[in-house]
CSV table of C-alpha atoms and ligand atoms in Angstrom, one decimal:
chain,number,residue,atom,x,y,z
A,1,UNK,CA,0.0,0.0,0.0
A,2,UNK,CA,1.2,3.4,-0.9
A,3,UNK,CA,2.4,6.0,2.0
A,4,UNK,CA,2.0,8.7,1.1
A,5,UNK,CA,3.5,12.6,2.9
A,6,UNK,CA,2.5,15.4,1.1
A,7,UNK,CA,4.2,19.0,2.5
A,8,UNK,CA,2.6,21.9,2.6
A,9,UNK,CA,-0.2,20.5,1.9
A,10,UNK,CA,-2.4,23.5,0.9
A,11,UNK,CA,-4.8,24.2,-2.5
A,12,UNK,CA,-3.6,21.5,-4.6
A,13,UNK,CA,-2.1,19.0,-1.7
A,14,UNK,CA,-5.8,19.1,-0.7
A,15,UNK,CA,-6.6,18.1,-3.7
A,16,UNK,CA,-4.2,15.4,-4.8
A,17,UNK,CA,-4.1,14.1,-0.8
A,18,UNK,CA,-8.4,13.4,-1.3
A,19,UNK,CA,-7.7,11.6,-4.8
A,20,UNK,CA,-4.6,9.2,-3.3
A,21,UNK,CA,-6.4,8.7,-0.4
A,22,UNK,CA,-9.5,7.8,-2.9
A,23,UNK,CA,-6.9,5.2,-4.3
A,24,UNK,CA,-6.7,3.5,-1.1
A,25,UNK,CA,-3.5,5.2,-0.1
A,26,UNK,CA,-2.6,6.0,3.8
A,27,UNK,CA,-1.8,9.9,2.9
A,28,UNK,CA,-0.4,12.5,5.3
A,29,UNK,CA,-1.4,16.1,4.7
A,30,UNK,CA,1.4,18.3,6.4
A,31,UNK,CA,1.0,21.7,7.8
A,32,UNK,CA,1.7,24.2,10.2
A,33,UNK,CA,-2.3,24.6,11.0
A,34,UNK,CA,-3.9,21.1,9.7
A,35,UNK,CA,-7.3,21.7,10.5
A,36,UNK,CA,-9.4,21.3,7.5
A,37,UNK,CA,-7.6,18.4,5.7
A,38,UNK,CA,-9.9,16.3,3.2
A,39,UNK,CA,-11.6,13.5,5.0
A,40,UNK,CA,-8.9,10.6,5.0
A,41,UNK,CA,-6.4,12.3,5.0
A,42,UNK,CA,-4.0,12.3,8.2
A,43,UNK,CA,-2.9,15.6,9.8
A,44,UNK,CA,0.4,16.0,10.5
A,45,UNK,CA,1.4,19.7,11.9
A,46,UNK,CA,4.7,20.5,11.2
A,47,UNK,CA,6.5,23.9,10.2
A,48,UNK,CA,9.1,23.0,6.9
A,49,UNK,CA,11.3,25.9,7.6
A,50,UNK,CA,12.1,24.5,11.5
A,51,UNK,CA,13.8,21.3,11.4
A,52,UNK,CA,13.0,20.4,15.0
A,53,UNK,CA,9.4,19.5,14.5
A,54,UNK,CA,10.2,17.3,11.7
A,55,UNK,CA,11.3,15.0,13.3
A,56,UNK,CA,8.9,12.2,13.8
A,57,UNK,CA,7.6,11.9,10.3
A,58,UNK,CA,5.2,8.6,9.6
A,59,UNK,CA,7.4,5.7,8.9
A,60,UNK,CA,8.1,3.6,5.3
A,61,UNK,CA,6.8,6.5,3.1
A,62,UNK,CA,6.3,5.4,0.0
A,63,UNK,CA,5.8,8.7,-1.9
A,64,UNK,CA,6.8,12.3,-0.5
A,65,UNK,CA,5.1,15.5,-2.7
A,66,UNK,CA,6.7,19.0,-1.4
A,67,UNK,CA,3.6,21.5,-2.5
A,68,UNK,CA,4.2,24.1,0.6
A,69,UNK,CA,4.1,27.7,-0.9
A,70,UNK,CA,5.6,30.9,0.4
A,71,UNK,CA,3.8,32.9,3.0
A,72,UNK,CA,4.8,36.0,1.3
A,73,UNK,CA,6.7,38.1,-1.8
A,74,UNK,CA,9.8,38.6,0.0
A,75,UNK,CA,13.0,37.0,-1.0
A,76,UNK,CA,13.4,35.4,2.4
A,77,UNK,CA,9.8,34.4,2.1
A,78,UNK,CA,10.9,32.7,-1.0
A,79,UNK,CA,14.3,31.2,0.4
A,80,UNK,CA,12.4,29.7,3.8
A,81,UNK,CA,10.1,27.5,1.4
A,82,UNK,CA,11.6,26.9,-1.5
A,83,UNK,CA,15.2,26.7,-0.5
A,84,UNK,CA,15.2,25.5,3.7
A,85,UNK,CA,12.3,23.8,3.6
A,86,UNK,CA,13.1,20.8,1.2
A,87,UNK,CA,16.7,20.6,2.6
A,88,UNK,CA,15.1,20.0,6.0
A,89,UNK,CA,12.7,18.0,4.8
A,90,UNK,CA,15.4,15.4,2.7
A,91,UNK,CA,17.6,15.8,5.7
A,92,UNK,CA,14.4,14.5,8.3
A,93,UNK,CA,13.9,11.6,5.7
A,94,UNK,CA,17.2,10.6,5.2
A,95,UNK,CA,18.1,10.9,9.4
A,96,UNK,CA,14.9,8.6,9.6
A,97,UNK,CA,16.2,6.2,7.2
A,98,UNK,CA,12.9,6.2,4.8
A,99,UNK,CA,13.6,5.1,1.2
A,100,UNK,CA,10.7,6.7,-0.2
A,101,UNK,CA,10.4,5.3,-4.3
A,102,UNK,CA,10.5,9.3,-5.5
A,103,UNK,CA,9.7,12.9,-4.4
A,104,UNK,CA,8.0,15.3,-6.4
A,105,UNK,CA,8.3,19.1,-5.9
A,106,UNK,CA,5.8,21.6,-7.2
A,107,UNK,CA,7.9,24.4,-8.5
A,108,UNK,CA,6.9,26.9,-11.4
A,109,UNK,CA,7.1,28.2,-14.6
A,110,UNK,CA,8.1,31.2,-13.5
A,111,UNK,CA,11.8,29.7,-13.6
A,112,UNK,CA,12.0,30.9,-17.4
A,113,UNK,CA,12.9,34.4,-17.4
A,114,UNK,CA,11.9,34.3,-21.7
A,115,UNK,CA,9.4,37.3,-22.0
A,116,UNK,CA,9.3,37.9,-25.8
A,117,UNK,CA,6.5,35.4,-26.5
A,118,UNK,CA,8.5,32.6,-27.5
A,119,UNK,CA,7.9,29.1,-26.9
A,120,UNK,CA,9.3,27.4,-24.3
A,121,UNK,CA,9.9,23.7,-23.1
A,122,UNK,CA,12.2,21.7,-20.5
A,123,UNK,CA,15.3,21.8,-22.5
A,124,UNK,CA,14.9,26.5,-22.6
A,125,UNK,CA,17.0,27.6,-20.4
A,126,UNK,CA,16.0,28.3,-17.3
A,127,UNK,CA,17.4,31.8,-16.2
A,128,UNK,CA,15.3,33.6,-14.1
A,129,UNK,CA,14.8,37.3,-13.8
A,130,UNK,CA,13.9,37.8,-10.7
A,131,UNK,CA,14.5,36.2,-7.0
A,132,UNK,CA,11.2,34.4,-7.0
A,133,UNK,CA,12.7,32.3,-10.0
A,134,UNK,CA,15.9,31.8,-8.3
A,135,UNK,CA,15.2,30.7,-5.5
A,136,UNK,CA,12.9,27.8,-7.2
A,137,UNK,CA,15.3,27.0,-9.1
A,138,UNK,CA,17.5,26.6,-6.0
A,139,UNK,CA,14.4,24.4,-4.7
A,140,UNK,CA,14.4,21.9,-7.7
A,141,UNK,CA,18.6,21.5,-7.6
A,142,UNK,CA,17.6,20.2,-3.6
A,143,UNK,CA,15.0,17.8,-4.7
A,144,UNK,CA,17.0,16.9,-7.9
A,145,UNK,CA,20.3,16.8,-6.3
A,146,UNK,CA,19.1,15.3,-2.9
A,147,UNK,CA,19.3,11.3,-1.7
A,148,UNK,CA,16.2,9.8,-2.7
A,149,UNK,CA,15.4,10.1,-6.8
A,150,UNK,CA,13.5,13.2,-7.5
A,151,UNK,CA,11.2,14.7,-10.1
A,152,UNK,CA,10.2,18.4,-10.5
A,153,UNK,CA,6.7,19.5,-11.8
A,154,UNK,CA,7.0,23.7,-13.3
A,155,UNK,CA,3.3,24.6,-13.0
A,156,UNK,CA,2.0,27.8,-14.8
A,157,UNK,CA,-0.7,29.8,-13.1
A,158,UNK,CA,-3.4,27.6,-10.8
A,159,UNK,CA,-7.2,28.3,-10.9
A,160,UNK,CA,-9.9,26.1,-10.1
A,161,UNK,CA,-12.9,26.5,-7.3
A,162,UNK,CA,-12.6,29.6,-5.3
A,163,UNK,CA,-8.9,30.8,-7.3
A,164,UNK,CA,-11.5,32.3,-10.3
A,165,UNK,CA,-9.6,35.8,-10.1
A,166,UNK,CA,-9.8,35.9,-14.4
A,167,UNK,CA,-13.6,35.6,-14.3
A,168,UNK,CA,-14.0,38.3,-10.8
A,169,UNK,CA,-12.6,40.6,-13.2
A,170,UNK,CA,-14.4,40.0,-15.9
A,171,UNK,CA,-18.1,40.0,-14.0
A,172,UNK,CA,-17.2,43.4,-12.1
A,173,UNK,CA,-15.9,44.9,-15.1
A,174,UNK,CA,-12.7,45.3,-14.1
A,175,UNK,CA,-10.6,43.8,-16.3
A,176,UNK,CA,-8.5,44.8,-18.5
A,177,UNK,CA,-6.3,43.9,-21.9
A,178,UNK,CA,-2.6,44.6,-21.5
A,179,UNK,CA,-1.3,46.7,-24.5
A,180,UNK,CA,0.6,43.9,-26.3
A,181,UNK,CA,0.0,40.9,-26.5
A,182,UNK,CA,1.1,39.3,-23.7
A,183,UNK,CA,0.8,35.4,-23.3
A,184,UNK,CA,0.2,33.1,-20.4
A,185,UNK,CA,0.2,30.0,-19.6
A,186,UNK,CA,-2.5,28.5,-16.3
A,187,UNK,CA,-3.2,25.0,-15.2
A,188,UNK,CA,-6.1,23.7,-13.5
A,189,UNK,CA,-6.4,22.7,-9.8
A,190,UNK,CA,-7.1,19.0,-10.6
A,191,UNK,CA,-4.8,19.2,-13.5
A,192,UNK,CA,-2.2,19.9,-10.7
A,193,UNK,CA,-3.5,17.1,-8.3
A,194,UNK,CA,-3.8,15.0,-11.5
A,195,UNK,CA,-0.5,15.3,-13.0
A,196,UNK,CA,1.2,14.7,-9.8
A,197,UNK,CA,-0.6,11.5,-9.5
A,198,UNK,CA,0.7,10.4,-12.9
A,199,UNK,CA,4.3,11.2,-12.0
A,200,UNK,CA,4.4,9.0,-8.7
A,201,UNK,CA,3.1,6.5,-10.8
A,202,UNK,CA,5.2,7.0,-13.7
A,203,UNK,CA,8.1,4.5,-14.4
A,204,UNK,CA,11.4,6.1,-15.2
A,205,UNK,CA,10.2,9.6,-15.6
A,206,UNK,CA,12.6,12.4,-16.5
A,207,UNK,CA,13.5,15.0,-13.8
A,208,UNK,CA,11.7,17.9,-15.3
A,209,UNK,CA,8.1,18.5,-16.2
A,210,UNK,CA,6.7,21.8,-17.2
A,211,UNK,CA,2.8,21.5,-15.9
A,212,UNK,CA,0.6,24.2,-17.7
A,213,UNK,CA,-2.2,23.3,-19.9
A,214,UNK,CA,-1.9,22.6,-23.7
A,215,UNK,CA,-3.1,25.8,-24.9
A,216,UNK,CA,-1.2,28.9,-23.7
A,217,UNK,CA,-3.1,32.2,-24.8
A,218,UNK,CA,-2.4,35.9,-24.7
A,219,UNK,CA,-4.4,37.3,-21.9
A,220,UNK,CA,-6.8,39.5,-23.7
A,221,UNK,CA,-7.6,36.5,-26.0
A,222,UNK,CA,-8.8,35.0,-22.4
A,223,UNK,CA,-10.3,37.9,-20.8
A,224,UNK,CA,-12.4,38.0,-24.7
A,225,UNK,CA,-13.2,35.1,-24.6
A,226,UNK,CA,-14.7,35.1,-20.9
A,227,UNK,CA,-16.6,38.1,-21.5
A,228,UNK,CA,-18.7,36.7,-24.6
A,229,UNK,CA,-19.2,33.5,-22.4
A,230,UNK,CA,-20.6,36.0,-19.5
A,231,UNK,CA,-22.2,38.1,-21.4
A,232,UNK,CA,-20.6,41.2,-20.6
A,233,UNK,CA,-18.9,44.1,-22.6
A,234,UNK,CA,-15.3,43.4,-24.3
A,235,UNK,CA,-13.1,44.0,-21.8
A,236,UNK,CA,-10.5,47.3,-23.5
A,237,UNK,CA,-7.1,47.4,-24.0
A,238,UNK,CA,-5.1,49.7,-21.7
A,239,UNK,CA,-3.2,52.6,-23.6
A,240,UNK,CA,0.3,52.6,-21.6
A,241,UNK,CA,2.1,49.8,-22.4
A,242,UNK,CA,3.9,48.3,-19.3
A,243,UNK,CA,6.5,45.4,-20.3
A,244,UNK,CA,5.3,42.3,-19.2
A,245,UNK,CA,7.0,40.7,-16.3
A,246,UNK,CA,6.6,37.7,-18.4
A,247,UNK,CA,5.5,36.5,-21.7
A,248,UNK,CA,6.2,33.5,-23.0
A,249,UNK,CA,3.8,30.0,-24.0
A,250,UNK,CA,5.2,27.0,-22.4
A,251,UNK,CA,4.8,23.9,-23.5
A,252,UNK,CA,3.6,20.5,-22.1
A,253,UNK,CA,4.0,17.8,-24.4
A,254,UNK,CA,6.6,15.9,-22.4
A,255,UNK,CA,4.1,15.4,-19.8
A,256,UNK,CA,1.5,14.9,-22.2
A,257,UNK,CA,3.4,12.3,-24.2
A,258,UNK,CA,4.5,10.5,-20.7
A,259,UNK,CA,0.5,9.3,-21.0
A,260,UNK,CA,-1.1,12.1,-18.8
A,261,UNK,CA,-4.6,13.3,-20.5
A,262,UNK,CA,-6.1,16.8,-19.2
A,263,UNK,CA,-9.0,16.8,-17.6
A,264,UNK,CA,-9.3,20.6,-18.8
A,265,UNK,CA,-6.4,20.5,-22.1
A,266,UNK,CA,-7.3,24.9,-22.6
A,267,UNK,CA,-9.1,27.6,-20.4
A,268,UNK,CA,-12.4,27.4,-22.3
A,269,UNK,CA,-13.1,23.8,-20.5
A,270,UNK,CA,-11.4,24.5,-17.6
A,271,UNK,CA,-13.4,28.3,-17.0
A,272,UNK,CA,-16.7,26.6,-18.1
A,273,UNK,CA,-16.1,24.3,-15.7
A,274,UNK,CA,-16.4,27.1,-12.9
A,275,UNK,CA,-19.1,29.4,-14.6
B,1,NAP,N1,-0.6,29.5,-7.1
B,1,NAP,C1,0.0,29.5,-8.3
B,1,NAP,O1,-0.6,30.0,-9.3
B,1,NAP,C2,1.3,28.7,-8.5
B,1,NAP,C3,2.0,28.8,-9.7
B,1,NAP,C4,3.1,28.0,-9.9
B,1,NAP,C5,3.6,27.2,-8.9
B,1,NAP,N2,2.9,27.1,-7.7
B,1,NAP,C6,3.4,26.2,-6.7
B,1,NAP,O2,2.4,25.2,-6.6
B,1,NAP,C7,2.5,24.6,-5.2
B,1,NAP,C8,1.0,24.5,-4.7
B,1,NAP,O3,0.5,25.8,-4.7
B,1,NAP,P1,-0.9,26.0,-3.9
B,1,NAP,O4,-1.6,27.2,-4.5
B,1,NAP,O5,-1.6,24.7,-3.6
B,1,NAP,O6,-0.3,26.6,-2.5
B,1,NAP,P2,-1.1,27.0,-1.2
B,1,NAP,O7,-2.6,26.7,-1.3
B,1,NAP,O8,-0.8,28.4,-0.9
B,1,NAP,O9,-0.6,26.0,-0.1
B,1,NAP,C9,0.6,26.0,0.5
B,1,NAP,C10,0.4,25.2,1.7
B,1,NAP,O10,1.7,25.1,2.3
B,1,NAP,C11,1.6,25.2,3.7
B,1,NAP,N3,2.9,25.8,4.2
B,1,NAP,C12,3.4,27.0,3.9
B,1,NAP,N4,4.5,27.2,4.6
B,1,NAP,C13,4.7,26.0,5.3
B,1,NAP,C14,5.7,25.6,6.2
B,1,NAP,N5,6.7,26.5,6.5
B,1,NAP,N6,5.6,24.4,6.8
B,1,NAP,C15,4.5,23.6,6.5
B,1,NAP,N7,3.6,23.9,5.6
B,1,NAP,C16,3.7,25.1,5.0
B,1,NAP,C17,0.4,26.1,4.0
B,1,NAP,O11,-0.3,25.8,5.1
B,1,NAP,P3,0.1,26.4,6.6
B,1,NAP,O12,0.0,27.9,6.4
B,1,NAP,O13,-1.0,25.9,7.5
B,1,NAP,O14,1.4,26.0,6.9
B,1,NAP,C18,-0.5,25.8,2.8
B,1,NAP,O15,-1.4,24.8,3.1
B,1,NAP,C19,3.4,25.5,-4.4
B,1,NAP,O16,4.6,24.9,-4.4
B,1,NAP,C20,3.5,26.8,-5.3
B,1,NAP,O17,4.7,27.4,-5.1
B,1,NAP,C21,1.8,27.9,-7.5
């Protein structure tokens, strides 16, 4: 039977913690404030960036996910999670002496610092423009670098129930087109949950997965889109054009070709979905 830890185990933890528990998985969802935690799922309250109280983690894990986020924008915000907290985490594992089969860190696309609109996949290079990027980056060379074999899933921007900031906008009226084109790339919450599933499973699976759906669009194509579905006036394009912080359409074929079949493959399924 599969045991399984997932850390930081937040919007899409939740979400993948209910579906391997659903498997018939023993899952542990850990947090600083576990409270909350799908039905079947075991709450374990621990703090990631404090390697004292990670010390009794449940024995022979099978599986460990690392999907804690940072509390904040700050670059130490950033360094605590992404950096600290999966060197204490592989350092509790391996001073346990669990041999889990894999661990698979949520990191994200924002890793690419390309912001011309070009296409990108796992072999771009990776060099980010700001700290945020970095300090990912750092995270994944942990996990990748770390005793136990690891994979890395870069997911673009999450939506799902209750993250429907796209569609707020576009119902109060609010929203507006940037003044170029400016392309992005957004997963769904199950999407997340789903593809992290097919990795544990996955035999021999490459180190690096870029998790976004199969259809990157520019925004105002989305924001269009979403107010014909809604009925509402076309949202306009704003005059002064700000350079993007990014632009760029990533691509997921490798994790599409590894057998993994979206449950929402562009943002017109996934946003009817939550309409
Ligand atoms: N949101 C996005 O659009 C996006 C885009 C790309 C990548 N990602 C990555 O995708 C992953 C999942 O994102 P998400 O939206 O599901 O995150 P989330 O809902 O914000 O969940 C993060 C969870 O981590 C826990 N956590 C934070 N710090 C912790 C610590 N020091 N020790 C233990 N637990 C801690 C939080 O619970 P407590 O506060 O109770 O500890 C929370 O439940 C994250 O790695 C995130 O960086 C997100």
């Amino acid at each position: 039977m599969e045991r399984v830890l997932i850390a930081g185990c937040g919007y899409v933890g939740s979400a993948l913690a209910a579906r391997l528990a659903a498997d018939g998985g023993e899952v542990w969802g850990m947090r600083r404030s576990p409270a909350g935690l799908p039905a079947d799922v075991r709450p374990l309250a621990a703090d990631l960036r404090d390697a004292a109280t990670l010390g009794r983690l449940p024995e022979g894990l099978t599986s460990v996910f690392y999907t804690a986020a940072a509390d904040g924008g700050s670059e130490d915000d950033y360094r605590a999670v992404y950096v600290d907290g999966p060197r204490n985490l592989l350092a509790a594992l391996a001073a346990q002496g669990q041999r889990p089969r894999r661990v698979i860190f949520t990191s994200s696309t924002s890793v690419y610092g390309q912001s011309g609109g070009e296409w990108v996949d796992e072999e771009s290079p990776a060099e980010p423009a700001g700290f945020r990027g970095r300090r990912m980056l750092e995270g994944e060379s942990i996990i990748l670098g770390g005793p136990f074999p690891g994979v890395v899933l870069r997911l673009g921007g999450i939506y799902g129930p209750g993250r429907t900031s796209y569609i707020d906008r576009v119902r109060s009226g609010a929203a507006e087109c940037p003044a170029a084109n400016t392309y992005t790339n957004r997963i769904h919450r199950d999407d997340c949950a789903g593809a992290l599933r097919h990795l544990m499973h996955l035999p021999s699976p490459h180190p690096v997965y870029i998790g976004v759906d199969r259809a990157p669009a520019d925004s105002c194509e989305v924001l269009h889109w979403l107010a014909a579905t809604l009925g509402q006036p076309a949202p306009r394009r704003a005059d002064a054009a700000v350079p993007p912080r990014s632009n760029k359409r990533c691509r997921s074929a490798r994790l599409a070709f590894s057998g993994y079949t979206f449950l929402y493959p562009t943002y017109r399924e996934g946003f009817a979905s939550l309409l």
